[in-house]
mmJSON file of the N, C-alpha and C atoms, coordinates in Angstrom:
{"data_MODEL":{"atom_site":{
"group_PDB":["ATOM","ATOM","ATOM","ATOM","ATOM","ATOM","ATOM","ATOM","ATOM","ATOM","ATOM","ATOM","ATOM","ATOM","ATOM","ATOM","ATOM","ATOM","ATOM","ATOM","ATOM","ATOM","ATOM","ATOM","ATOM","ATOM","ATOM","ATOM","ATOM","ATOM","ATOM","ATOM","ATOM","ATOM","ATOM","ATOM","ATOM","ATOM","ATOM","ATOM","ATOM","ATOM","ATOM","ATOM","ATOM","ATOM","ATOM","ATOM","ATOM","ATOM","ATOM","ATOM","ATOM","ATOM","ATOM","ATOM","ATOM","ATOM","ATOM","ATOM","ATOM","ATOM","ATOM","ATOM","ATOM","ATOM","ATOM","ATOM","ATOM","ATOM","ATOM","ATOM","ATOM","ATOM","ATOM","ATOM","ATOM","ATOM","ATOM","ATOM","ATOM","ATOM","ATOM","ATOM","ATOM","ATOM","ATOM","ATOM","ATOM","ATOM","ATOM","ATOM","ATOM","ATOM","ATOM","ATOM","ATOM","ATOM","ATOM","ATOM","ATOM","ATOM","ATOM","ATOM","ATOM","ATOM","ATOM","ATOM","ATOM","ATOM","ATOM","ATOM","ATOM","ATOM","ATOM","ATOM","ATOM","ATOM","ATOM","ATOM","ATOM","ATOM","ATOM","ATOM","ATOM","ATOM","ATOM","ATOM","ATOM","ATOM","ATOM","ATOM","ATOM","ATOM","ATOM","ATOM","ATOM","ATOM","ATOM","ATOM","ATOM","ATOM","ATOM","ATOM","ATOM","ATOM","ATOM","ATOM","ATOM","ATOM","ATOM","ATOM","ATOM","ATOM","ATOM","ATOM","ATOM","ATOM","ATOM","ATOM","ATOM","ATOM","ATOM","ATOM","ATOM","ATOM","ATOM","ATOM","ATOM","ATOM","ATOM","ATOM","ATOM","ATOM","ATOM","ATOM","ATOM","ATOM","ATOM","ATOM","ATOM","ATOM","ATOM","ATOM","ATOM","ATOM","ATOM","ATOM","ATOM","ATOM","ATOM","ATOM","ATOM","ATOM","ATOM","ATOM","ATOM","ATOM","ATOM","ATOM","ATOM","ATOM","ATOM","ATOM","ATOM","ATOM","ATOM","ATOM","ATOM","ATOM","ATOM","ATOM","ATOM","ATOM","ATOM","ATOM","ATOM","ATOM","ATOM","ATOM","ATOM","ATOM","ATOM","ATOM","ATOM","ATOM","ATOM","ATOM"],
"id":[1,2,3,4,5,6,7,8,9,10,11,12,13,14,15,16,17,18,19,20,21,22,23,24,25,26,27,28,29,30,31,32,33,34,35,36,37,38,39,40,41,42,43,44,45,46,47,48,49,50,51,52,53,54,55,56,57,58,59,60,61,62,63,64,65,66,67,68,69,70,71,72,73,74,75,76,77,78,79,80,81,82,83,84,85,86,87,88,89,90,91,92,93,94,95,96,97,98,99,100,101,102,103,104,105,106,107,108,109,110,111,112,113,114,115,116,117,118,119,120,121,122,123,124,125,126,127,128,129,130,131,132,133,134,135,136,137,138,139,140,141,142,143,144,145,146,147,148,149,150,151,152,153,154,155,156,157,158,159,160,161,162,163,164,165,166,167,168,169,170,171,172,173,174,175,176,177,178,179,180,181,182,183,184,185,186,187,188,189,190,191,192,193,194,195,196,197,198,199,200,201,202,203,204,205,206,207,208,209,210,211,212,213,214,215,216,217,218,219,220,221,222,223,224,225,226,227,228],
"type_symbol":["N","C","C","N","C","C","N","C","C","N","C","C","N","C","C","N","C","C","N","C","C","N","C","C","N","C","C","N","C","C","N","C","C","N","C","C","N","C","C","N","C","C","N","C","C","N","C","C","N","C","C","N","C","C","N","C","C","N","C","C","N","C","C","N","C","C","N","C","C","N","C","C","N","C","C","N","C","C","N","C","C","N","C","C","N","C","C","N","C","C","N","C","C","N","C","C","N","C","C","N","C","C","N","C","C","N","C","C","N","C","C","N","C","C","N","C","C","N","C","C","N","C","C","N","C","C","N","C","C","N","C","C","N","C","C","N","C","C","N","C","C","N","C","C","N","C","C","N","C","C","N","C","C","N","C","C","N","C","C","N","C","C","N","C","C","N","C","C","N","C","C","N","C","C","N","C","C","N","C","C","N","C","C","N","C","C","N","C","C","N","C","C","N","C","C","N","C","C","N","C","C","N","C","C","N","C","C","N","C","C","N","C","C","N","C","C","N","C","C","N","C","C","N","C","C","N","C","C"],
"label_atom_id":["N","CA","C","N","CA","C","N","CA","C","N","CA","C","N","CA","C","N","CA","C","N","CA","C","N","CA","C","N","CA","C","N","CA","C","N","CA","C","N","CA","C","N","CA","C","N","CA","C","N","CA","C","N","CA","C","N","CA","C","N","CA","C","N","CA","C","N","CA","C","N","CA","C","N","CA","C","N","CA","C","N","CA","C","N","CA","C","N","CA","C","N","CA","C","N","CA","C","N","CA","C","N","CA","C","N","CA","C","N","CA","C","N","CA","C","N","CA","C","N","CA","C","N","CA","C","N","CA","C","N","CA","C","N","CA","C","N","CA","C","N","CA","C","N","CA","C","N","CA","C","N","CA","C","N","CA","C","N","CA","C","N","CA","C","N","CA","C","N","CA","C","N","CA","C","N","CA","C","N","CA","C","N","CA","C","N","CA","C","N","CA","C","N","CA","C","N","CA","C","N","CA","C","N","CA","C","N","CA","C","N","CA","C","N","CA","C","N","CA","C","N","CA","C","N","CA","C","N","CA","C","N","CA","C","N","CA","C","N","CA","C","N","CA","C","N","CA","C","N","CA","C","N","CA","C","N","CA","C","N","CA","C","N","CA","C"],
"label_alt_id":[null,null,null,null,null,null,null,null,null,null,null,null,null,null,null,null,null,null,null,null,null,null,null,null,null,null,null,null,null,null,null,null,null,null,null,null,null,null,null,null,null,null,null,null,null,null,null,null,null,null,null,null,null,null,null,null,null,null,null,null,null,null,null,null,null,null,null,null,null,null,null,null,null,null,null,null,null,null,null,null,null,null,null,null,null,null,null,null,null,null,null,null,null,null,null,null,null,null,null,null,null,null,null,null,null,null,null,null,null,null,null,null,null,null,null,null,null,null,null,null,null,null,null,null,null,null,null,null,null,null,null,null,null,null,null,null,null,null,null,null,null,null,null,null,null,null,null,null,null,null,null,null,null,null,null,null,null,null,null,null,null,null,null,null,null,null,null,null,null,null,null,null,null,null,null,null,null,null,null,null,null,null,null,null,null,null,null,null,null,null,null,null,null,null,null,null,null,null,null,null,null,null,null,null,null,null,null,null,null,null,null,null,null,null,null,null,null,null,null,null,null,null,null,null,null,null,null,null],
"label_comp_id":["UNK","UNK","UNK","UNK","UNK","UNK","UNK","UNK","UNK","UNK","UNK","UNK","UNK","UNK","UNK","UNK","UNK","UNK","UNK","UNK","UNK","UNK","UNK","UNK","UNK","UNK","UNK","UNK","UNK","UNK","UNK","UNK","UNK","UNK","UNK","UNK","UNK","UNK","UNK","UNK","UNK","UNK","UNK","UNK","UNK","UNK","UNK","UNK","UNK","UNK","UNK","UNK","UNK","UNK","UNK","UNK","UNK","UNK","UNK","UNK","UNK","UNK","UNK","UNK","UNK","UNK","UNK","UNK","UNK","UNK","UNK","UNK","UNK","UNK","UNK","UNK","UNK","UNK","UNK","UNK","UNK","UNK","UNK","UNK","UNK","UNK","UNK","UNK","UNK","UNK","UNK","UNK","UNK","UNK","UNK","UNK","UNK","UNK","UNK","UNK","UNK","UNK","UNK","UNK","UNK","UNK","UNK","UNK","UNK","UNK","UNK","UNK","UNK","UNK","UNK","UNK","UNK","UNK","UNK","UNK","UNK","UNK","UNK","UNK","UNK","UNK","UNK","UNK","UNK","UNK","UNK","UNK","UNK","UNK","UNK","UNK","UNK","UNK","UNK","UNK","UNK","UNK","UNK","UNK","UNK","UNK","UNK","UNK","UNK","UNK","UNK","UNK","UNK","UNK","UNK","UNK","UNK","UNK","UNK","UNK","UNK","UNK","UNK","UNK","UNK","UNK","UNK","UNK","UNK","UNK","UNK","UNK","UNK","UNK","UNK","UNK","UNK","UNK","UNK","UNK","UNK","UNK","UNK","UNK","UNK","UNK","UNK","UNK","UNK","UNK","UNK","UNK","UNK","UNK","UNK","UNK","UNK","UNK","UNK","UNK","UNK","UNK","UNK","UNK","UNK","UNK","UNK","UNK","UNK","UNK","UNK","UNK","UNK","UNK","UNK","UNK","UNK","UNK","UNK","UNK","UNK","UNK","UNK","UNK","UNK","UNK","UNK","UNK"],
"label_asym_id":["A","A","A","A","A","A","A","A","A","A","A","A","A","A","A","A","A","A","A","A","A","A","A","A","A","A","A","A","A","A","A","A","A","A","A","A","A","A","A","A","A","A","A","A","A","A","A","A","A","A","A","A","A","A","A","A","A","A","A","A","A","A","A","A","A","A","A","A","A","A","A","A","A","A","A","A","A","A","A","A","A","A","A","A","A","A","A","A","A","A","A","A","A","A","A","A","A","A","A","A","A","A","A","A","A","A","A","A","A","A","A","A","A","A","A","A","A","A","A","A","A","A","A","A","A","A","A","A","A","A","A","A","A","A","A","A","A","A","A","A","A","A","A","A","A","A","A","A","A","A","A","A","A","A","A","A","A","A","A","A","A","A","A","A","A","A","A","A","A","A","A","A","A","A","A","A","A","A","A","A","A","A","A","A","A","A","A","A","A","A","A","A","A","A","A","A","A","A","A","A","A","A","A","A","A","A","A","A","A","A","A","A","A","A","A","A","A","A","A","A","A","A","A","A","A","A","A","A"],
"label_entity_id":["1","1","1","1","1","1","1","1","1","1","1","1","1","1","1","1","1","1","1","1","1","1","1","1","1","1","1","1","1","1","1","1","1","1","1","1","1","1","1","1","1","1","1","1","1","1","1","1","1","1","1","1","1","1","1","1","1","1","1","1","1","1","1","1","1","1","1","1","1","1","1","1","1","1","1","1","1","1","1","1","1","1","1","1","1","1","1","1","1","1","1","1","1","1","1","1","1","1","1","1","1","1","1","1","1","1","1","1","1","1","1","1","1","1","1","1","1","1","1","1","1","1","1","1","1","1","1","1","1","1","1","1","1","1","1","1","1","1","1","1","1","1","1","1","1","1","1","1","1","1","1","1","1","1","1","1","1","1","1","1","1","1","1","1","1","1","1","1","1","1","1","1","1","1","1","1","1","1","1","1","1","1","1","1","1","1","1","1","1","1","1","1","1","1","1","1","1","1","1","1","1","1","1","1","1","1","1","1","1","1","1","1","1","1","1","1","1","1","1","1","1","1","1","1","1","1","1","1"],
"label_seq_id":[1,1,1,2,2,2,3,3,3,4,4,4,5,5,5,6,6,6,7,7,7,8,8,8,9,9,9,10,10,10,11,11,11,12,12,12,13,13,13,14,14,14,15,15,15,16,16,16,17,17,17,18,18,18,19,19,19,20,20,20,21,21,21,22,22,22,23,23,23,24,24,24,25,25,25,26,26,26,27,27,27,28,28,28,29,29,29,30,30,30,31,31,31,32,32,32,33,33,33,34,34,34,35,35,35,36,36,36,37,37,37,38,38,38,39,39,39,40,40,40,41,41,41,42,42,42,43,43,43,44,44,44,45,45,45,46,46,46,47,47,47,48,48,48,49,49,49,50,50,50,51,51,51,52,52,52,53,53,53,54,54,54,55,55,55,56,56,56,57,57,57,58,58,58,59,59,59,60,60,60,61,61,61,62,62,62,63,63,63,64,64,64,65,65,65,66,66,66,67,67,67,68,68,68,69,69,69,70,70,70,71,71,71,72,72,72,73,73,73,74,74,74,75,75,75,76,76,76],
"pdbx_PDB_ins_code":[null,null,null,null,null,null,null,null,null,null,null,null,null,null,null,null,null,null,null,null,null,null,null,null,null,null,null,null,null,null,null,null,null,null,null,null,null,null,null,null,null,null,null,null,null,null,null,null,null,null,null,null,null,null,null,null,null,null,null,null,null,null,null,null,null,null,null,null,null,null,null,null,null,null,null,null,null,null,null,null,null,null,null,null,null,null,null,null,null,null,null,null,null,null,null,null,null,null,null,null,null,null,null,null,null,null,null,null,null,null,null,null,null,null,null,null,null,null,null,null,null,null,null,null,null,null,null,null,null,null,null,null,null,null,null,null,null,null,null,null,null,null,null,null,null,null,null,null,null,null,null,null,null,null,null,null,null,null,null,null,null,null,null,null,null,null,null,null,null,null,null,null,null,null,null,null,null,null,null,null,null,null,null,null,null,null,null,null,null,null,null,null,null,null,null,null,null,null,null,null,null,null,null,null,null,null,null,null,null,null,null,null,null,null,null,null,null,null,null,null,null,null,null,null,null,null,null,null],
"Cartn_x":[15.716,14.333,14.081,14.961,14.779,14.903,15.811,15.971,14.693,14.051,12.793,11.699,11.654,10.66,10.901,12.176,12.492,12.156,12.396,12.055,10.551,9.771,8.316,7.841,8.503,8.097,8.384,9.469,9.8,8.775,8.149,7.171,5.816,5.586,4.287,4.169,2.937,2.695,2.885,2.854,3.051,1.941,0.718,-0.41,-0.259,0.139,0.324,1.444,2.52,3.603,3.14,2.343,1.804,0.919,0.049,-0.816,-0.006,1.083,1.964,2.569,3.026,3.61,2.558,1.358,0.276,-0.07,-0.116,-0.426,0.614,1.877,2.942,2.869,2.584,2.483,1.339,0.2,-0.945,-0.631,0.047,0.442,1.325,2.343,3.268,2.541,1.622,0.877,0.023,-0.717,-1.541,-0.682,0.448,1.314,1.843,2.371,2.913,1.822,0.641,-0.469,-0.844,-0.855,-1.117,-0.065,1.198,2.264,2.144,1.774,1.611,0.483,-0.62,-1.752,-1.348,-0.561,-0.172,0.885,1.921,3.092,3.206,2.405,2.512,1.912,2.743,2.283,1.335,1.493,0.615,-0.382,-1.072,-2.069,-3.16,-3.527,-4.425,-5.878,-6.269,-7.638,-7.656,-8.695,-8.805,-9.396,-8.518,-8.919,-8.126,-8.784,-8.057,-7.038,-6.041,-4.929,-5.394,-6.372,-6.861,-7.44,-8.216,-8.809,-7.761,-6.75,-5.667,-4.902,-4.626,-3.922,-4.779,-6.071,-6.964,-7.026,-7.148,-7.195,-5.871,-4.768,-3.453,-3.22,-3.585,-3.424,-4.324,-5.526,-6.436,-5.846,-5.267,-4.648,-3.442,-2.638,-1.465,-1.888,-2.888,-3.38,-3.959,-4.681,-5.226,-4.108,-3.041,-1.925,-1.25,-1.15,-0.548,-1.431,-2.748,-3.669,-3.52,-3.409,-3.2,-1.891,-0.836,0.451,0.349,-0.312,-0.428,-1.296,-2.324,-3.12,-2.272,-1.453,-0.548,0.477,1.037,2.051,1.47,0.278,-0.36,-0.765,-1.171,-1.549,-0.333,0.828,2.035,2.632,2.329,2.854,2.128,0.936,0.151,0.517],
"Cartn_y":[-17.529,-17.146,-15.77,-14.802,-13.479,-13.519,-14.354,-14.479,-15.021,-15.96,-16.523,-15.454,-14.603,-13.527,-12.54,-12.182,-11.248,-11.841,-13.137,-13.78,-13.772,-14.031,-13.991,-12.576,-11.596,-10.21,-9.759,-10.262,-9.903,-10.46,-11.581,-12.212,-11.509,-10.676,-10.026,-8.842,-8.538,-7.38,-6.098,-4.988,-3.697,-3.404,-3.758,-3.535,-4.389,-5.645,-6.515,-6.001,-5.485,-4.918,-3.674,-2.845,-1.651,-2.035,-3.017,-3.474,-4.097,-4.757,-5.32,-4.215,-3.15,-2.033,-1.356,-1.175,-0.57,-1.451,-2.763,-3.69,-3.606,-3.581,-3.482,-2.137,-1.072,0.253,0.327,-0.267,-0.271,-1.103,-2.247,-3.069,-2.278,-1.616,-0.844,0.328,0.953,2.086,1.668,0.571,0.104,-0.295,-0.933,-1.366,-0.166,0.83,2.003,2.877,2.891,3.614,2.985,1.659,0.982,1.302,1.328,1.688,3.14,4.022,5.431,5.614,4.926,5.052,4.604,3.554,3.038,3.917,4.293,4.889,6.409,7.06,8.505,9.178,9.861,10.426,11.609,12.371,13.521,13.187,12.08,11.645,12.705,13.154,14.312,14.06,12.821,12.533,12.171,12.591,12.353,10.959,9.956,8.567,8.034,7.278,6.706,5.684,5.431,4.569,3.143,2.632,1.271,1.154,2.154,2.128,2.385,3.2,3.422,2.134,1.39,0.112,-0.862,-0.917,-1.826,-1.463,-0.178,0.251,-0.019,0.251,0.0,-1.471,-2.32,-3.767,-4.247,-3.72,-4.085,-3.712,-2.527,-2.111,-2.978,-3.324,-4.164,-5.566,-6.127,-7.457,-7.433,-6.368,-6.245,-6.171,-5.455,-5.369,-6.726,-7.493,-8.829,-9.755,-9.652,-10.451,-10.089,-8.802,-8.373,-8.919,-8.932,-9.447,-10.929,-11.725,-13.152,-13.415,-12.609,-12.756,-12.445,-11.413,-11.054,-12.153,-12.688,-13.735,-15.002,-15.393,-16.594,-16.401,-15.208,-14.95,-15.018,-14.625,-14.667,-16.064,-16.931,-18.297,-19.153,-18.777,-19.585,-19.293],
"Cartn_z":[-35.189,-35.03,-35.653,-35.373,-35.961,-37.475,-37.961,-39.411,-40.041,-39.364,-39.847,-39.894,-38.868,-38.829,-39.964,-40.188,-41.271,-42.636,-42.813,-44.086,-44.329,-43.259,-43.399,-43.711,-43.102,-43.316,-44.744,-45.324,-46.704,-47.685,-47.329,-48.212,-48.176,-47.161,-47.017,-47.965,-48.289,-49.146,-48.34,-49.026,-48.38,-47.371,-47.707,-46.796,-45.546,-45.699,-44.536,-43.639,-44.221,-43.412,-42.668,-43.331,-42.685,-41.502,-41.693,-40.606,-39.475,-39.802,-38.789,-37.927,-38.563,-37.819,-36.953,-37.473,-36.692,-35.496,-35.688,-34.603,-33.496,-33.863,-32.863,-32.151,-32.88,-32.286,-31.273,-31.604,-30.691,-29.448,-29.622,-28.479,-27.526,-28.06,-27.224,-26.566,-27.281,-26.727,-25.538,-25.67,-24.559,-23.361,-23.621,-22.531,-21.752,-22.457,-21.77,-21.168,-21.758,-21.152,-19.813,-19.751,-18.484,-17.438,-17.842,-16.903,-16.448,-17.364,-16.996,-15.994,-16.197,-15.284,-13.886,-13.792,-12.483,-11.818,-12.534,-11.896,-12.006,-12.822,-12.976,-11.747,-10.971,-9.7,-9.901,-10.972,-11.224,-12.33,-12.153,-13.131,-13.226,-14.433,-14.564,-14.15,-13.952,-13.544,-12.068,-11.388,-9.954,-9.711,-9.676,-9.466,-8.281,-7.411,-6.276,-6.771,-5.94,-6.344,-6.662,-5.929,-6.195,-7.604,-8.009,-9.348,-10.423,-10.108,-11.065,-11.32,-10.252,-10.412,-11.217,-10.909,-11.637,-13.122,-13.43,-14.824,-15.524,-14.846,-15.432,-15.715,-14.774,-14.968,-16.103,-16.173,-17.259,-18.622,-18.732,-19.994,-20.342,-19.346,-19.597,-20.022,-19.359,-19.729,-21.145,-21.485,-22.839,-23.872,-23.555,-24.504,-24.673,-23.599,-23.684,-24.522,-24.347,-25.163,-26.637,-26.942,-28.33,-28.879,-28.038,-28.482,-28.829,-27.977,-28.261,-29.486,-29.704,-30.927,-32.152,-32.06,-33.153,-33.38,-32.311,-32.417,-33.033,-32.601,-33.149,-34.607,-34.976,-36.366,-37.284,-36.789,-37.615,-37.695,-36.758,-36.802,-37.826,-38.185,-39.13,-40.548],
"occupancy":[1.0,1.0,1.0,1.0,1.0,1.0,1.0,1.0,1.0,1.0,1.0,1.0,1.0,1.0,1.0,1.0,1.0,1.0,1.0,1.0,1.0,1.0,1.0,1.0,1.0,1.0,1.0,1.0,1.0,1.0,1.0,1.0,1.0,1.0,1.0,1.0,1.0,1.0,1.0,1.0,1.0,1.0,1.0,1.0,1.0,1.0,1.0,1.0,1.0,1.0,1.0,1.0,1.0,1.0,1.0,1.0,1.0,1.0,1.0,1.0,1.0,1.0,1.0,1.0,1.0,1.0,1.0,1.0,1.0,1.0,1.0,1.0,1.0,1.0,1.0,1.0,1.0,1.0,1.0,1.0,1.0,1.0,1.0,1.0,1.0,1.0,1.0,1.0,1.0,1.0,1.0,1.0,1.0,1.0,1.0,1.0,1.0,1.0,1.0,1.0,1.0,1.0,1.0,1.0,1.0,1.0,1.0,1.0,1.0,1.0,1.0,1.0,1.0,1.0,1.0,1.0,1.0,1.0,1.0,1.0,1.0,1.0,1.0,1.0,1.0,1.0,1.0,1.0,1.0,1.0,1.0,1.0,1.0,1.0,1.0,1.0,1.0,1.0,1.0,1.0,1.0,1.0,1.0,1.0,1.0,1.0,1.0,1.0,1.0,1.0,1.0,1.0,1.0,1.0,1.0,1.0,1.0,1.0,1.0,1.0,1.0,1.0,1.0,1.0,1.0,1.0,1.0,1.0,1.0,1.0,1.0,1.0,1.0,1.0,1.0,1.0,1.0,1.0,1.0,1.0,1.0,1.0,1.0,1.0,1.0,1.0,1.0,1.0,1.0,1.0,1.0,1.0,1.0,1.0,1.0,1.0,1.0,1.0,1.0,1.0,1.0,1.0,1.0,1.0,1.0,1.0,1.0,1.0,1.0,1.0,1.0,1.0,1.0,1.0,1.0,1.0,1.0,1.0,1.0,1.0,1.0,1.0,1.0,1.0,1.0,1.0,1.0,1.0],
"B_iso_or_equiv":[0.0,0.0,0.0,0.0,0.0,0.0,0.0,0.0,0.0,0.0,0.0,0.0,0.0,0.0,0.0,0.0,0.0,0.0,0.0,0.0,0.0,0.0,0.0,0.0,0.0,0.0,0.0,0.0,0.0,0.0,0.0,0.0,0.0,0.0,0.0,0.0,0.0,0.0,0.0,0.0,0.0,0.0,0.0,0.0,0.0,0.0,0.0,0.0,0.0,0.0,0.0,0.0,0.0,0.0,0.0,0.0,0.0,0.0,0.0,0.0,0.0,0.0,0.0,0.0,0.0,0.0,0.0,0.0,0.0,0.0,0.0,0.0,0.0,0.0,0.0,0.0,0.0,0.0,0.0,0.0,0.0,0.0,0.0,0.0,0.0,0.0,0.0,0.0,0.0,0.0,0.0,0.0,0.0,0.0,0.0,0.0,0.0,0.0,0.0,0.0,0.0,0.0,0.0,0.0,0.0,0.0,0.0,0.0,0.0,0.0,0.0,0.0,0.0,0.0,0.0,0.0,0.0,0.0,0.0,0.0,0.0,0.0,0.0,0.0,0.0,0.0,0.0,0.0,0.0,0.0,0.0,0.0,0.0,0.0,0.0,0.0,0.0,0.0,0.0,0.0,0.0,0.0,0.0,0.0,0.0,0.0,0.0,0.0,0.0,0.0,0.0,0.0,0.0,0.0,0.0,0.0,0.0,0.0,0.0,0.0,0.0,0.0,0.0,0.0,0.0,0.0,0.0,0.0,0.0,0.0,0.0,0.0,0.0,0.0,0.0,0.0,0.0,0.0,0.0,0.0,0.0,0.0,0.0,0.0,0.0,0.0,0.0,0.0,0.0,0.0,0.0,0.0,0.0,0.0,0.0,0.0,0.0,0.0,0.0,0.0,0.0,0.0,0.0,0.0,0.0,0.0,0.0,0.0,0.0,0.0,0.0,0.0,0.0,0.0,0.0,0.0,0.0,0.0,0.0,0.0,0.0,0.0,0.0,0.0,0.0,0.0,0.0,0.0],
"pdbx_formal_charge":[null,null,null,null,null,null,null,null,null,null,null,null,null,null,null,null,null,null,null,null,null,null,null,null,null,null,null,null,null,null,null,null,null,null,null,null,null,null,null,null,null,null,null,null,null,null,null,null,null,null,null,null,null,null,null,null,null,null,null,null,null,null,null,null,null,null,null,null,null,null,null,null,null,null,null,null,null,null,null,null,null,null,null,null,null,null,null,null,null,null,null,null,null,null,null,null,null,null,null,null,null,null,null,null,null,null,null,null,null,null,null,null,null,null,null,null,null,null,null,null,null,null,null,null,null,null,null,null,null,null,null,null,null,null,null,null,null,null,null,null,null,null,null,null,null,null,null,null,null,null,null,null,null,null,null,null,null,null,null,null,null,null,null,null,null,null,null,null,null,null,null,null,null,null,null,null,null,null,null,null,null,null,null,null,null,null,null,null,null,null,null,null,null,null,null,null,null,null,null,null,null,null,null,null,null,null,null,null,null,null,null,null,null,null,null,null,null,null,null,null,null,null,null,null,null,null,null,null],
"auth_seq_id":[1,1,1,2,2,2,3,3,3,4,4,4,5,5,5,6,6,6,7,7,7,8,8,8,9,9,9,10,10,10,11,11,11,12,12,12,13,13,13,14,14,14,15,15,15,16,16,16,17,17,17,18,18,18,19,19,19,20,20,20,21,21,21,22,22,22,23,23,23,24,24,24,25,25,25,26,26,26,27,27,27,28,28,28,29,29,29,30,30,30,31,31,31,32,32,32,33,33,33,34,34,34,35,35,35,36,36,36,37,37,37,38,38,38,39,39,39,40,40,40,41,41,41,42,42,42,43,43,43,44,44,44,45,45,45,46,46,46,47,47,47,48,48,48,49,49,49,50,50,50,51,51,51,52,52,52,53,53,53,54,54,54,55,55,55,56,56,56,57,57,57,58,58,58,59,59,59,60,60,60,61,61,61,62,62,62,63,63,63,64,64,64,65,65,65,66,66,66,67,67,67,68,68,68,69,69,69,70,70,70,71,71,71,72,72,72,73,73,73,74,74,74,75,75,75,76,76,76],
"auth_comp_id":["UNK","UNK","UNK","UNK","UNK","UNK","UNK","UNK","UNK","UNK","UNK","UNK","UNK","UNK","UNK","UNK","UNK","UNK","UNK","UNK","UNK","UNK","UNK","UNK","UNK","UNK","UNK","UNK","UNK","UNK","UNK","UNK","UNK","UNK","UNK","UNK","UNK","UNK","UNK","UNK","UNK","UNK","UNK","UNK","UNK","UNK","UNK","UNK","UNK","UNK","UNK","UNK","UNK","UNK","UNK","UNK","UNK","UNK","UNK","UNK","UNK","UNK","UNK","UNK","UNK","UNK","UNK","UNK","UNK","UNK","UNK","UNK","UNK","UNK","UNK","UNK","UNK","UNK","UNK","UNK","UNK","UNK","UNK","UNK","UNK","UNK","UNK","UNK","UNK","UNK","UNK","UNK","UNK","UNK","UNK","UNK","UNK","UNK","UNK","UNK","UNK","UNK","UNK","UNK","UNK","UNK","UNK","UNK","UNK","UNK","UNK","UNK","UNK","UNK","UNK","UNK","UNK","UNK","UNK","UNK","UNK","UNK","UNK","UNK","UNK","UNK","UNK","UNK","UNK","UNK","UNK","UNK","UNK","UNK","UNK","UNK","UNK","UNK","UNK","UNK","UNK","UNK","UNK","UNK","UNK","UNK","UNK","UNK","UNK","UNK","UNK","UNK","UNK","UNK","UNK","UNK","UNK","UNK","UNK","UNK","UNK","UNK","UNK","UNK","UNK","UNK","UNK","UNK","UNK","UNK","UNK","UNK","UNK","UNK","UNK","UNK","UNK","UNK","UNK","UNK","UNK","UNK","UNK","UNK","UNK","UNK","UNK","UNK","UNK","UNK","UNK","UNK","UNK","UNK","UNK","UNK","UNK","UNK","UNK","UNK","UNK","UNK","UNK","UNK","UNK","UNK","UNK","UNK","UNK","UNK","UNK","UNK","UNK","UNK","UNK","UNK","UNK","UNK","UNK","UNK","UNK","UNK","UNK","UNK","UNK","UNK","UNK","UNK"],
"auth_asym_id":["A","A","A","A","A","A","A","A","A","A","A","A","A","A","A","A","A","A","A","A","A","A","A","A","A","A","A","A","A","A","A","A","A","A","A","A","A","A","A","A","A","A","A","A","A","A","A","A","A","A","A","A","A","A","A","A","A","A","A","A","A","A","A","A","A","A","A","A","A","A","A","A","A","A","A","A","A","A","A","A","A","A","A","A","A","A","A","A","A","A","A","A","A","A","A","A","A","A","A","A","A","A","A","A","A","A","A","A","A","A","A","A","A","A","A","A","A","A","A","A","A","A","A","A","A","A","A","A","A","A","A","A","A","A","A","A","A","A","A","A","A","A","A","A","A","A","A","A","A","A","A","A","A","A","A","A","A","A","A","A","A","A","A","A","A","A","A","A","A","A","A","A","A","A","A","A","A","A","A","A","A","A","A","A","A","A","A","A","A","A","A","A","A","A","A","A","A","A","A","A","A","A","A","A","A","A","A","A","A","A","A","A","A","A","A","A","A","A","A","A","A","A","A","A","A","A","A","A"],
"auth_atom_id":["N","CA","C","N","CA","C","N","CA","C","N","CA","C","N","CA","C","N","CA","C","N","CA","C","N","CA","C","N","CA","C","N","CA","C","N","CA","C","N","CA","C","N","CA","C","N","CA","C","N","CA","C","N","CA","C","N","CA","C","N","CA","C","N","CA","C","N","CA","C","N","CA","C","N","CA","C","N","CA","C","N","CA","C","N","CA","C","N","CA","C","N","CA","C","N","CA","C","N","CA","C","N","CA","C","N","CA","C","N","CA","C","N","CA","C","N","CA","C","N","CA","C","N","CA","C","N","CA","C","N","CA","C","N","CA","C","N","CA","C","N","CA","C","N","CA","C","N","CA","C","N","CA","C","N","CA","C","N","CA","C","N","CA","C","N","CA","C","N","CA","C","N","CA","C","N","CA","C","N","CA","C","N","CA","C","N","CA","C","N","CA","C","N","CA","C","N","CA","C","N","CA","C","N","CA","C","N","CA","C","N","CA","C","N","CA","C","N","CA","C","N","CA","C","N","CA","C","N","CA","C","N","CA","C","N","CA","C","N","CA","C","N","CA","C","N","CA","C","N","CA","C","N","CA","C","N","CA","C","N","CA","C","N","CA","C"],
"pdbx_PDB_model_num":[1,1,1,1,1,1,1,1,1,1,1,1,1,1,1,1,1,1,1,1,1,1,1,1,1,1,1,1,1,1,1,1,1,1,1,1,1,1,1,1,1,1,1,1,1,1,1,1,1,1,1,1,1,1,1,1,1,1,1,1,1,1,1,1,1,1,1,1,1,1,1,1,1,1,1,1,1,1,1,1,1,1,1,1,1,1,1,1,1,1,1,1,1,1,1,1,1,1,1,1,1,1,1,1,1,1,1,1,1,1,1,1,1,1,1,1,1,1,1,1,1,1,1,1,1,1,1,1,1,1,1,1,1,1,1,1,1,1,1,1,1,1,1,1,1,1,1,1,1,1,1,1,1,1,1,1,1,1,1,1,1,1,1,1,1,1,1,1,1,1,1,1,1,1,1,1,1,1,1,1,1,1,1,1,1,1,1,1,1,1,1,1,1,1,1,1,1,1,1,1,1,1,1,1,1,1,1,1,1,1,1,1,1,1,1,1,1,1,1,1,1,1,1,1,1,1,1,1]
}}}
């Protein structure tokens, strides 16, 4: 499976590879931002824990949706 992904990546142009890296970077950023909002004890904004959990879960779900869109776009 990884070999197949690498072969597809070699066939892409430089711009497509750059956009692929940016997409993965944004996915990872949203995911870790959601985790930070939930688990960071000294969060710099004064938000109650219920809203922090809701915001964190929303960010994590959004990152997962972005990942599946990226995955489906690469399968085609």
